[in-house]
XYZ file of C-alpha atoms in Angstrom:
660
model
C 38.015 104.265 14.132
C 40.114 102.066 16.455
C 42.056 103.871 19.148
C 45.236 102.609 20.762
C 44.684 101.194 24.217
C 46.687 102.990 26.900
C 47.518 100.990 30.040
C 48.200 103.010 33.147
C 48.464 100.159 35.669
C 49.341 96.473 35.826
C 46.960 95.694 38.675
C 44.304 94.149 36.427
C 46.846 91.841 34.813
C 48.272 90.879 38.177
C 44.759 90.050 39.386
C 44.357 87.611 36.491
C 47.252 85.571 37.888
C 44.908 84.459 40.697
C 42.310 83.148 38.246
C 41.981 79.355 38.142
C 41.927 79.081 34.345
C 45.476 78.537 32.883
C 44.721 80.550 29.738
C 44.017 83.655 31.793
C 47.310 83.217 33.626
C 49.180 82.839 30.342
C 47.452 85.923 28.944
C 48.430 87.888 32.053
C 52.059 86.685 31.942
C 52.397 87.541 28.236
C 51.129 91.076 28.736
C 53.099 91.616 31.934
C 56.240 90.497 30.105
C 55.508 93.039 27.365
C 55.007 95.923 29.834
C 57.540 94.956 32.505
C 59.880 97.787 31.511
C 57.295 100.332 32.661
C 55.438 98.514 35.443
C 58.174 96.486 37.150
C 57.646 98.314 40.507
C 54.029 97.100 40.604
C 54.896 93.642 39.330
C 57.618 93.271 41.982
C 54.911 93.224 44.687
C 53.537 89.988 43.193
C 56.850 88.371 42.330
C 56.220 85.571 44.873
C 53.016 84.623 43.042
C 54.813 84.554 39.689
C 57.625 82.444 41.218
C 54.998 79.924 42.387
C 53.782 79.603 38.794
C 57.358 78.821 37.694
C 57.674 76.210 40.434
C 54.353 74.578 39.458
C 55.438 71.672 37.255
C 51.881 71.230 35.921
C 51.803 74.763 34.539
C 52.857 74.517 30.897
C 54.161 78.125 30.636
C 56.645 77.876 33.496
C 59.442 79.309 31.306
C 57.407 82.451 30.589
C 56.922 82.966 34.325
C 60.702 82.498 34.852
C 61.466 85.102 32.169
C 59.130 87.634 33.798
C 60.650 87.053 37.265
C 64.134 87.378 35.758
C 63.296 90.791 34.282
C 61.809 92.004 37.571
C 64.935 90.983 39.503
C 67.058 92.662 36.813
C 65.326 95.971 37.452
C 65.640 95.434 41.188
C 69.423 95.090 40.735
C 69.529 91.441 41.845
C 71.595 90.110 38.949
C 72.336 86.720 40.493
C 68.628 85.967 40.969
C 67.854 87.432 37.554
C 70.378 85.128 35.868
C 69.083 82.134 37.817
C 65.526 82.646 36.503
C 66.804 83.495 33.008
C 68.348 80.016 32.960
C 64.937 78.633 33.869
C 63.391 80.519 30.937
C 65.257 78.279 28.485
C 64.860 79.304 24.837
C 62.541 82.187 25.781
C 65.685 84.015 26.922
C 66.638 85.323 23.477
C 70.388 85.970 23.258
C 69.891 87.885 19.999
C 67.603 90.478 21.584
C 69.143 93.952 21.498
C 68.290 95.209 24.974
C 70.156 96.274 28.090
C 68.558 93.389 29.970
C 69.917 90.730 27.591
C 73.339 92.355 27.235
C 73.774 92.638 30.998
C 72.712 89.067 31.711
C 74.852 87.671 28.901
C 77.897 89.421 30.344
C 76.970 88.057 33.766
C 76.458 84.561 32.356
C 79.816 84.601 30.564
C 81.604 85.771 33.722
C 79.916 83.098 35.828
C 80.604 80.379 33.292
C 84.251 81.441 32.872
C 84.770 81.368 36.654
C 83.191 77.916 36.955
C 85.177 76.538 34.005
C 88.373 77.851 35.549
C 87.616 76.117 38.847
C 86.559 72.934 37.048
C 89.795 72.752 35.056
C 91.737 73.394 38.263
C 90.137 70.214 39.613
C 88.014 72.016 42.171
C 84.732 70.391 43.202
C 82.317 72.482 41.157
C 79.553 71.611 38.737
C 78.695 73.766 35.736
C 74.953 74.254 35.282
C 74.118 72.785 31.847
C 71.524 75.566 31.345
C 74.268 78.171 31.847
C 76.487 76.314 29.412
C 73.623 76.224 26.892
C 73.208 80.026 27.048
C 76.944 80.595 26.487
C 76.956 78.130 23.596
C 73.955 79.859 22.022
C 75.799 83.157 22.313
C 78.918 81.659 20.691
C 76.897 80.083 17.883
C 75.138 83.412 17.268
C 78.473 85.271 17.005
C 79.891 82.687 14.586
C 76.707 82.687 12.485
C 76.717 86.481 12.226
C 80.412 86.599 11.336
C 81.488 88.249 14.609
C 84.516 85.971 14.850
C 86.671 88.150 17.069
C 83.854 88.419 19.600
C 83.345 84.644 19.483
C 87.088 84.078 19.925
C 87.194 86.409 22.917
C 84.284 84.620 24.612
C 85.682 81.169 23.795
C 89.120 82.059 25.195
C 87.656 83.595 28.330
C 85.358 80.604 28.892
C 88.109 78.091 28.089
C 86.092 76.523 25.315
C 88.851 75.439 22.958
C 86.353 73.490 20.828
C 84.410 76.691 20.100
C 87.675 78.577 19.608
C 88.687 76.110 16.914
C 85.247 76.357 15.307
C 85.368 80.175 15.245
C 88.834 80.175 13.666
C 88.119 77.557 11.010
C 84.828 79.210 9.977
C 86.266 82.721 9.739
C 86.690 84.311 6.325
C 90.351 85.176 7.016
C 91.905 82.278 8.902
C 95.461 83.631 8.811
C 94.386 86.983 10.219
C 92.210 85.312 12.845
C 95.088 83.082 13.946
C 97.357 86.118 14.299
C 94.651 87.792 16.381
C 94.453 84.679 18.589
C 98.209 84.648 19.151
C 98.058 88.283 20.167
C 95.229 87.857 22.677
C 96.794 84.669 24.088
C 99.880 86.687 25.040
C 97.971 89.800 26.081
C 94.875 88.568 27.926
C 95.493 84.942 28.935
C 97.029 85.293 32.385
C 97.508 81.629 33.240
C 100.644 80.198 31.659
C 99.402 76.605 31.444
C 96.166 77.637 29.759
C 98.131 79.804 27.327
C 100.125 76.705 26.377
C 96.868 74.861 25.601
C 95.700 77.727 23.378
C 99.037 77.830 21.532
C 98.980 74.058 21.002
C 95.543 74.385 19.417
C 96.740 77.233 17.180
C 99.722 75.162 16.024
C 97.366 72.306 15.148
C 95.134 74.639 13.103
C 98.136 76.257 11.395
C 99.443 72.868 10.321
C 96.104 71.961 8.705
C 96.164 74.994 6.406
C 96.960 74.440 2.704
C 99.874 76.887 3.029
C 100.938 76.910 6.692
C 102.474 80.039 8.160
C 105.702 78.410 9.333
C 106.967 81.652 10.822
C 104.040 81.866 13.239
C 104.131 78.123 13.929
C 107.787 78.290 14.970
C 107.078 81.301 17.164
C 104.351 79.311 18.936
C 106.607 76.267 19.221
C 109.306 78.381 20.831
C 106.774 79.650 23.390
C 105.853 76.004 23.973
C 109.556 75.092 24.338
C 109.294 72.453 21.591
C 112.638 72.408 19.740
C 111.762 69.142 17.965
C 108.816 70.773 16.210
C 110.979 73.665 15.027
C 113.674 71.256 13.815
C 111.199 69.279 11.699
C 109.934 72.480 10.040
C 113.416 73.861 9.406
C 114.588 70.554 7.930
C 111.571 70.413 5.627
C 112.166 73.965 4.392
C 115.915 73.503 3.984
C 115.435 70.342 1.932
C 112.833 71.991 -0.297
C 113.646 72.511 -3.964
C 111.894 75.866 -3.710
C 114.457 78.582 -2.997
C 111.821 80.785 -1.319
C 111.176 78.100 1.290
C 114.891 77.935 2.076
C 114.902 81.706 2.518
C 111.902 81.336 4.829
C 113.935 78.905 6.954
C 116.664 81.544 7.293
C 114.056 84.163 8.252
C 112.610 81.825 10.895
C 116.112 81.313 12.306
C 116.688 85.079 12.484
C 113.338 85.577 14.244
C 114.170 82.883 16.783
C 117.558 84.459 17.455
C 115.870 87.797 18.192
C 114.286 86.215 21.273
C 117.764 85.378 22.590
C 116.886 82.107 24.304
C 120.286 80.473 24.122
C 119.293 77.068 25.475
C 116.411 76.718 23.010
C 118.486 77.877 20.041
C 121.311 75.465 20.871
C 118.783 72.632 21.158
C 117.420 73.422 17.710
C 120.878 73.821 16.186
C 122.240 70.577 17.634
C 119.178 68.531 16.606
C 119.186 69.541 12.951
C 120.098 66.345 11.058
C 123.320 66.190 9.096
C 123.294 65.569 5.318
C 122.680 61.959 4.386
C 125.657 60.068 3.031
C 125.375 57.001 0.849
C 127.963 54.525 -0.482
C 129.218 55.551 -3.921
C 128.426 53.293 -6.814
C 131.468 51.637 -8.356
C 132.017 53.240 -11.796
C 131.967 50.962 -14.844
C 135.232 50.468 -16.780
C 135.800 53.370 -19.119
C 133.370 55.723 -17.398
C 134.435 59.311 -17.757
C 133.323 60.683 -14.326
C 132.337 59.422 -10.902
C 128.745 59.188 -9.699
C 127.563 62.132 -7.586
C 128.260 65.825 -7.634
C 130.943 65.720 -4.967
C 132.344 62.212 -5.241
C 135.573 61.624 -3.395
C 138.239 59.730 -5.308
C 138.901 56.260 -4.025
C 142.583 56.355 -4.901
C 143.940 59.888 -5.124
C 146.236 60.456 -8.087
C 145.153 57.322 -10.011
C 143.447 57.478 -13.382
C 139.737 56.802 -13.628
C 140.065 53.291 -15.013
C 142.265 51.983 -12.264
C 139.494 51.705 -9.628
C 137.497 49.356 -11.844
C 140.616 47.367 -12.655
C 141.404 47.083 -8.941
C 137.883 45.943 -8.223
C 138.054 43.180 -10.738
C 141.275 41.885 -9.192
C 140.509 42.433 -5.501
C 138.423 40.419 -3.151
C 134.852 41.726 -2.896
C 135.120 42.193 0.853
C 138.045 44.574 0.384
C 136.327 46.707 -2.246
C 136.992 50.370 -1.397
C 133.738 52.293 -0.896
C 133.484 56.095 -0.471
C 130.612 58.169 0.891
C 129.035 60.685 -1.447
C 126.076 63.058 -1.386
C 123.594 63.541 -4.164
C 123.050 67.116 -5.427
C 120.003 67.660 -3.174
C 122.039 66.747 -0.112
C 124.850 69.054 -1.220
C 122.359 71.932 -1.378
C 120.941 70.942 2.007
C 124.451 70.821 3.519
C 125.196 74.326 2.276
C 121.923 75.667 3.670
C 122.465 73.800 6.933
C 125.799 75.541 7.515
C 124.128 78.915 7.011
C 121.155 78.234 9.267
C 123.426 76.894 12.022
C 125.474 80.062 11.765
C 122.293 82.080 12.203
C 121.050 79.996 15.146
C 124.395 80.280 16.908
C 123.961 84.040 16.724
C 127.203 84.582 14.852
C 125.574 85.906 11.669
C 123.340 88.457 13.379
C 126.160 89.485 15.732
C 128.483 90.152 12.805
C 125.820 92.207 11.067
C 125.166 94.148 14.263
C 128.866 94.818 14.799
C 129.241 96.081 11.246
C 126.222 98.333 11.636
C 127.292 99.781 14.987
C 130.859 100.339 13.794
C 129.826 102.054 10.564
C 127.155 104.173 12.288
C 129.214 105.157 15.325
C 128.626 108.861 15.934
C 130.064 109.233 19.434
C 132.059 112.408 20.064
C 135.489 111.736 21.587
C 135.922 115.450 22.227
C 133.215 115.247 24.891
C 135.153 112.512 26.690
C 138.423 114.422 26.429
C 136.760 117.535 27.871
C 135.271 115.513 30.727
C 138.657 113.896 31.412
C 140.412 117.269 31.545
C 137.734 118.698 33.834
C 137.922 115.842 36.339
C 140.356 115.998 39.207
C 142.904 113.205 39.010
C 142.376 112.234 42.625
C 138.578 112.001 42.313
C 138.039 108.268 41.858
C 134.252 108.591 41.509
C 134.508 110.955 38.538
C 137.328 108.863 37.086
C 135.096 105.760 37.157
C 132.131 107.706 35.798
C 134.183 108.856 32.804
C 135.319 105.300 32.088
C 131.748 104.023 32.325
C 130.492 106.822 30.078
C 133.053 105.801 27.463
C 131.920 102.164 27.683
C 128.250 103.083 27.231
C 128.957 105.565 24.411
C 130.880 102.935 22.449
C 128.866 99.843 23.477
C 129.153 97.166 20.800
C 131.088 99.367 18.374
C 134.557 97.824 19.115
C 135.922 101.403 19.167
C 138.306 101.643 22.154
C 140.337 104.602 20.857
C 139.810 106.692 23.992
C 141.195 103.974 26.265
C 144.227 103.291 24.058
C 145.083 106.986 23.870
C 144.816 107.428 27.649
C 146.464 104.333 29.104
C 148.414 106.308 31.720
C 145.284 108.083 32.865
C 143.375 104.796 32.866
C 146.037 103.137 35.016
C 145.195 105.510 37.888
C 142.099 103.447 38.618
C 142.440 101.373 41.776
C 140.706 98.357 43.261
C 137.084 98.005 42.071
C 137.468 100.998 39.765
C 140.135 98.973 37.952
C 137.714 96.040 37.834
C 135.020 98.220 36.226
C 137.478 99.833 33.816
C 138.594 96.447 32.493
C 135.026 95.159 32.368
C 134.147 98.234 30.305
C 136.174 96.740 27.469
C 133.652 93.913 27.421
C 130.837 96.406 26.880
C 132.713 98.067 24.020
C 133.574 94.753 22.330
C 130.266 93.009 23.062
C 129.623 90.380 20.397
C 133.235 90.298 19.166
C 133.196 86.518 19.570
C 136.045 85.662 17.236
C 138.654 87.922 18.817
C 137.216 88.577 22.268
C 139.719 86.438 24.129
C 142.728 87.792 22.240
C 141.576 91.357 22.910
C 141.396 90.676 26.640
C 144.556 88.530 26.757
C 146.811 91.233 28.322
C 144.484 91.440 31.329
C 143.537 87.772 31.781
C 144.980 85.324 34.317
C 147.757 83.389 32.610
C 146.766 79.801 31.681
C 143.739 80.058 33.909
C 145.880 80.858 36.941
C 146.615 84.112 38.733
C 148.912 86.252 36.605
C 151.299 88.962 37.614
C 148.736 91.727 37.203
C 146.201 93.154 39.578
C 143.500 90.677 40.663
C 140.941 93.452 40.085
C 142.089 93.802 36.494
C 142.052 90.025 35.987
C 138.620 89.647 37.567
C 137.307 92.499 35.427
C 138.750 90.836 32.329
C 136.893 87.590 33.078
C 133.693 89.607 33.580
C 134.431 91.380 30.279
C 134.662 88.020 28.508
C 131.196 87.228 29.838
C 129.900 90.543 28.513
C 131.489 89.924 25.104
C 130.020 86.418 24.873
C 126.740 87.203 26.672
C 124.131 84.611 25.649
C 126.614 83.119 23.131
C 129.208 81.504 25.342
C 129.883 78.149 23.722
C 133.442 79.141 22.818
C 134.473 80.742 26.103
C 132.697 79.006 28.974
C 135.338 76.273 29.337
C 138.087 78.883 29.740
C 135.997 80.703 32.336
C 135.405 77.434 34.208
C 139.124 76.691 34.242
C 139.850 80.215 35.492
C 137.269 79.817 38.256
C 138.601 76.446 39.393
C 142.246 77.470 39.444
C 142.033 80.492 41.738
C 141.200 81.216 45.338
C 141.326 84.986 44.933
C 137.809 86.208 45.643
C 137.945 89.170 43.234
C 138.925 86.891 40.336
C 136.230 84.412 41.414
C 133.775 87.317 41.431
C 134.586 88.190 37.797
C 134.667 84.559 36.659
C 131.246 83.834 38.214
C 129.649 86.834 36.545
C 131.302 85.946 33.236
C 130.071 82.359 33.432
C 126.541 83.469 34.278
C 126.385 85.804 31.275
C 128.022 83.466 28.778
C 125.864 80.501 29.846
C 122.686 82.556 30.236
C 119.623 80.330 30.618
C 121.389 77.080 29.668
C 120.818 75.453 33.106
C 124.175 73.672 32.696
C 124.505 71.416 35.755
C 128.304 71.227 35.654
C 128.718 74.996 35.581
C 126.093 75.300 38.316
C 128.128 72.957 40.532
C 131.321 74.950 39.899
C 129.606 78.195 40.884
C 127.920 76.544 43.878
C 131.315 75.446 45.177
C 132.388 79.100 45.162
C 129.198 80.045 46.986
C 129.877 77.487 49.708
C 133.280 79.032 50.457
C 131.166 81.704 52.186
C 133.294 84.523 50.797
C 131.218 87.715 50.744
C 132.722 89.093 47.520
C 132.777 85.854 45.538
C 129.519 84.586 47.056
C 127.516 87.612 45.947
C 128.584 87.087 42.329
C 127.989 83.332 42.646
C 124.380 83.928 43.734
C 123.719 86.211 40.773
C 125.509 83.810 38.426
C 123.344 80.889 39.542
C 120.278 82.967 38.734
C 121.622 83.922 35.290
C 122.430 80.293 34.588
C 118.920 79.146 35.568
C 117.052 82.224 34.317
C 113.428 81.430 33.455
C 113.835 77.728 34.220
C 111.668 77.684 37.351
C 114.283 75.274 38.656
C 114.045 73.627 42.061
C 117.574 74.941 42.596
C 115.872 78.120 43.837
C 114.891 76.291 47.036
C 118.508 75.248 47.526
C 119.624 78.857 47.031
C 116.990 80.110 49.487
C 118.117 77.582 52.106
C 121.712 78.806 51.883
C 120.546 82.427 52.072
C 119.065 81.561 55.486
C 122.310 79.896 56.606
C 124.892 82.529 55.650
C 125.608 85.624 57.711
C 126.915 87.755 54.836
C 124.440 90.354 53.593
C 126.222 90.577 50.236
C 125.708 86.836 49.648
C 122.054 87.059 50.698
C 121.523 89.960 48.284
C 123.196 88.068 45.426
C 121.087 84.974 46.124
C 117.901 87.065 46.378
C 118.510 88.436 42.882
C 119.494 84.995 41.612
C 116.296 83.413 42.948
C 114.249 86.155 41.273
C 115.956 85.425 37.941
C 115.037 81.726 38.091
C 111.311 82.535 37.982
C 111.557 84.952 35.038
C 108.358 84.647 32.984
C 106.971 81.746 35.042
C 103.890 83.706 36.218
C 101.602 81.646 38.481
C 104.158 78.837 38.726
C 106.309 81.188 40.795
C 103.586 82.034 43.338
C 104.761 79.562 45.987
C 108.344 80.811 45.913
C 107.210 84.449 45.825
C 105.054 83.792 48.897
C 108.082 82.376 50.733
C 110.249 85.372 49.845
C 107.692 88.069 50.592
C 106.842 86.596 54.006
C 110.482 86.200 55.057
C 111.701 88.096 58.111
C 114.909 89.148 56.323
C 114.251 92.408 54.409
C 116.882 91.473 51.816
C 114.906 88.347 50.882
C 111.681 90.370 50.769
C 113.566 92.714 48.444
C 114.296 89.630 46.302
C 110.595 88.780 46.476
C 109.756 92.119 44.858
C 112.120 91.357 41.991
C 110.672 87.844 41.746
C 107.204 89.367 41.313
C 108.590 91.818 38.757
C 110.311 89.157 36.658
C 107.708 86.400 36.962
C 104.902 88.720 35.804
C 106.930 91.057 33.568
C 104.767 92.801 30.999
C 101.573 90.923 31.966
C 99.812 93.753 33.880
C 98.570 90.986 36.183
C 96.132 92.435 38.741
C 97.203 90.067 41.497
C 100.879 91.012 41.092
C 100.035 94.734 40.991
C 97.972 94.467 44.200
C 100.818 92.685 45.980
C 103.392 95.245 44.880
C 101.196 98.182 45.878
C 100.665 96.578 49.274
C 104.409 96.225 49.918
C 105.122 99.677 48.474
C 103.151 101.297 51.285
C 103.339 98.837 54.174
C 106.798 97.237 54.378
C 109.086 98.494 57.125
C 112.189 98.399 54.900
C 112.966 101.326 52.612
C 114.733 98.954 50.216
C 111.666 96.738 49.880
C 109.289 99.665 49.353
C 111.553 101.234 46.734
C 111.968 97.932 44.894
C 108.206 97.304 44.957
C 107.616 100.579 43.129
C 110.356 99.742 40.598
C 108.792 96.314 40.111
C 105.501 97.926 39.079
C 107.355 99.235 36.033
C 108.385 95.699 35.077
C 104.835 94.370 35.409
C 103.245 97.281 33.526
C 105.816 97.941 30.817
C 103.532 96.611 28.066
C 100.607 98.784 29.219
C 102.120 102.065 30.450
C 98.754 103.811 30.308
C 97.703 101.767 33.363
C 100.361 103.383 35.551
C 98.024 106.287 36.322
C 95.180 103.970 37.332
C 97.390 102.111 39.834
C 97.999 105.354 41.765
C 101.766 104.884 41.510
C 102.306 108.633 41.654
C 100.598 108.807 45.009
C 103.473 106.730 46.399
C 105.998 109.471 45.665
């Protein structure tokens, strides 16, 4: 009866490594590899001998020796050396093996490869080991073969292998679901903005190859890529479709784009949508009963239908009257085009929102009346607080009953309280685009010039117009520009600048920028502060080089209010720009002026908002505990909220509470 052989030591096998015959060495290596989990401490004493076998090019089992050395170094905790010899083991390193050794080294290999690929694509002088690349590719192929597509996608994205990413998506059993998963991880885990753009471009290409493309997701990607032309081509195709469902899809896409509130992008799409095609009308034959085309315009109004043909026969051919008509398909397209432009301009959704807020307004005026009666008339702080509470309670509802019923009480506001009280009307009537100017007319400067009223009231009215038309300022920005140009009163300039910034949010309009810059260069503290903020609102998210110009002026001026306004404005310009903003953030955070460092904290907050970026978090934590300015430290802690808002569970791990 055969008994199982029990091995209590590896010394005999290690001794066989010194034998001259190659077969004995191979036998020893094979058995040592099988028992390395138990005898690695003994084997580690002869690791130099095993390494020499790997280095011997005449030894035909070099890869087996490399695998054994790799496992020994793994147990010794030397993962770099272990991975190096695992690469030398070639195919003997089995990526499908279910062991801690393989799992650990695969994770190490993927991390190493991802780091090298990142440096390589950043044009750093590095060379990726082809053996390392082969291991990662084998791992990717294994995941795809076994149907672990999400795992393959994660590895491919991390290693910047867009070819393998495309392969994993196209071979998955649910391409639409896989694409949605890719979009999600590209926004959640891809920290570099430029690389995220490459991933989104690939996803758009795959989407477009599908038999039934998901146009909604494609347009969302195109908006992230800032490609209005691509969105226009899709919308035009859907609007011209004979299928009513596709036209409805175009409207849904427009609504989804509007939800992102990127005014400049939406206006680009709206203005590039092609108009209906007109064609010359065919001359009707004599005796025809109706003109050609569904909406044919009569050549001679009031004449009977035979007279055009009679005129044609008598007139010179060059003078033949020709009218432009649209065929029925173009008529349908024109009707749909009007609707989609209304959606893209924001008017449709704003009207729906106004109706909803008005019909669902549940604010209690009795609370306001009680507060008003409880507040001392001479207490301006409480007076302003009551006015602001009313504005917030009725924001967007267009219900200004409390103000109309208490005009005498309201008139007691003075100076900046009067400015805020008038601006509060803009909060209440936000989105009332059609009647916004007429509602504010009693408070506005007359014909763009200074009226007979208080400059604080007039400045607040211009600010209110900006609030009403925030992010939808096509119809009001010219009036605000005229008001800004025609006054030298700094309070009115203050309101006009803020109104222009809000109404032209993110449009990067050069002419408006120059108007606001001229106000900034007057070096008025009150107007200059608003001008700095307005420039930031105008250029929000653009990453514009104007930020350098704003920073230069912040160093020149002596007014703290202007510096603070410019600091906030500079921070707004880098909104969502992530690593592209690093140079400017470095300049701000290293500045000697604490107000500009304060702006640097907001720049970090806005550039990396919602990304949970480790680098940004480390910087903010550093300033939160080390800066000499209370303002900077406080703002750094606030900025952590901006960076972590999408992952609030991480707040505990960043030790934010220890800063309190």
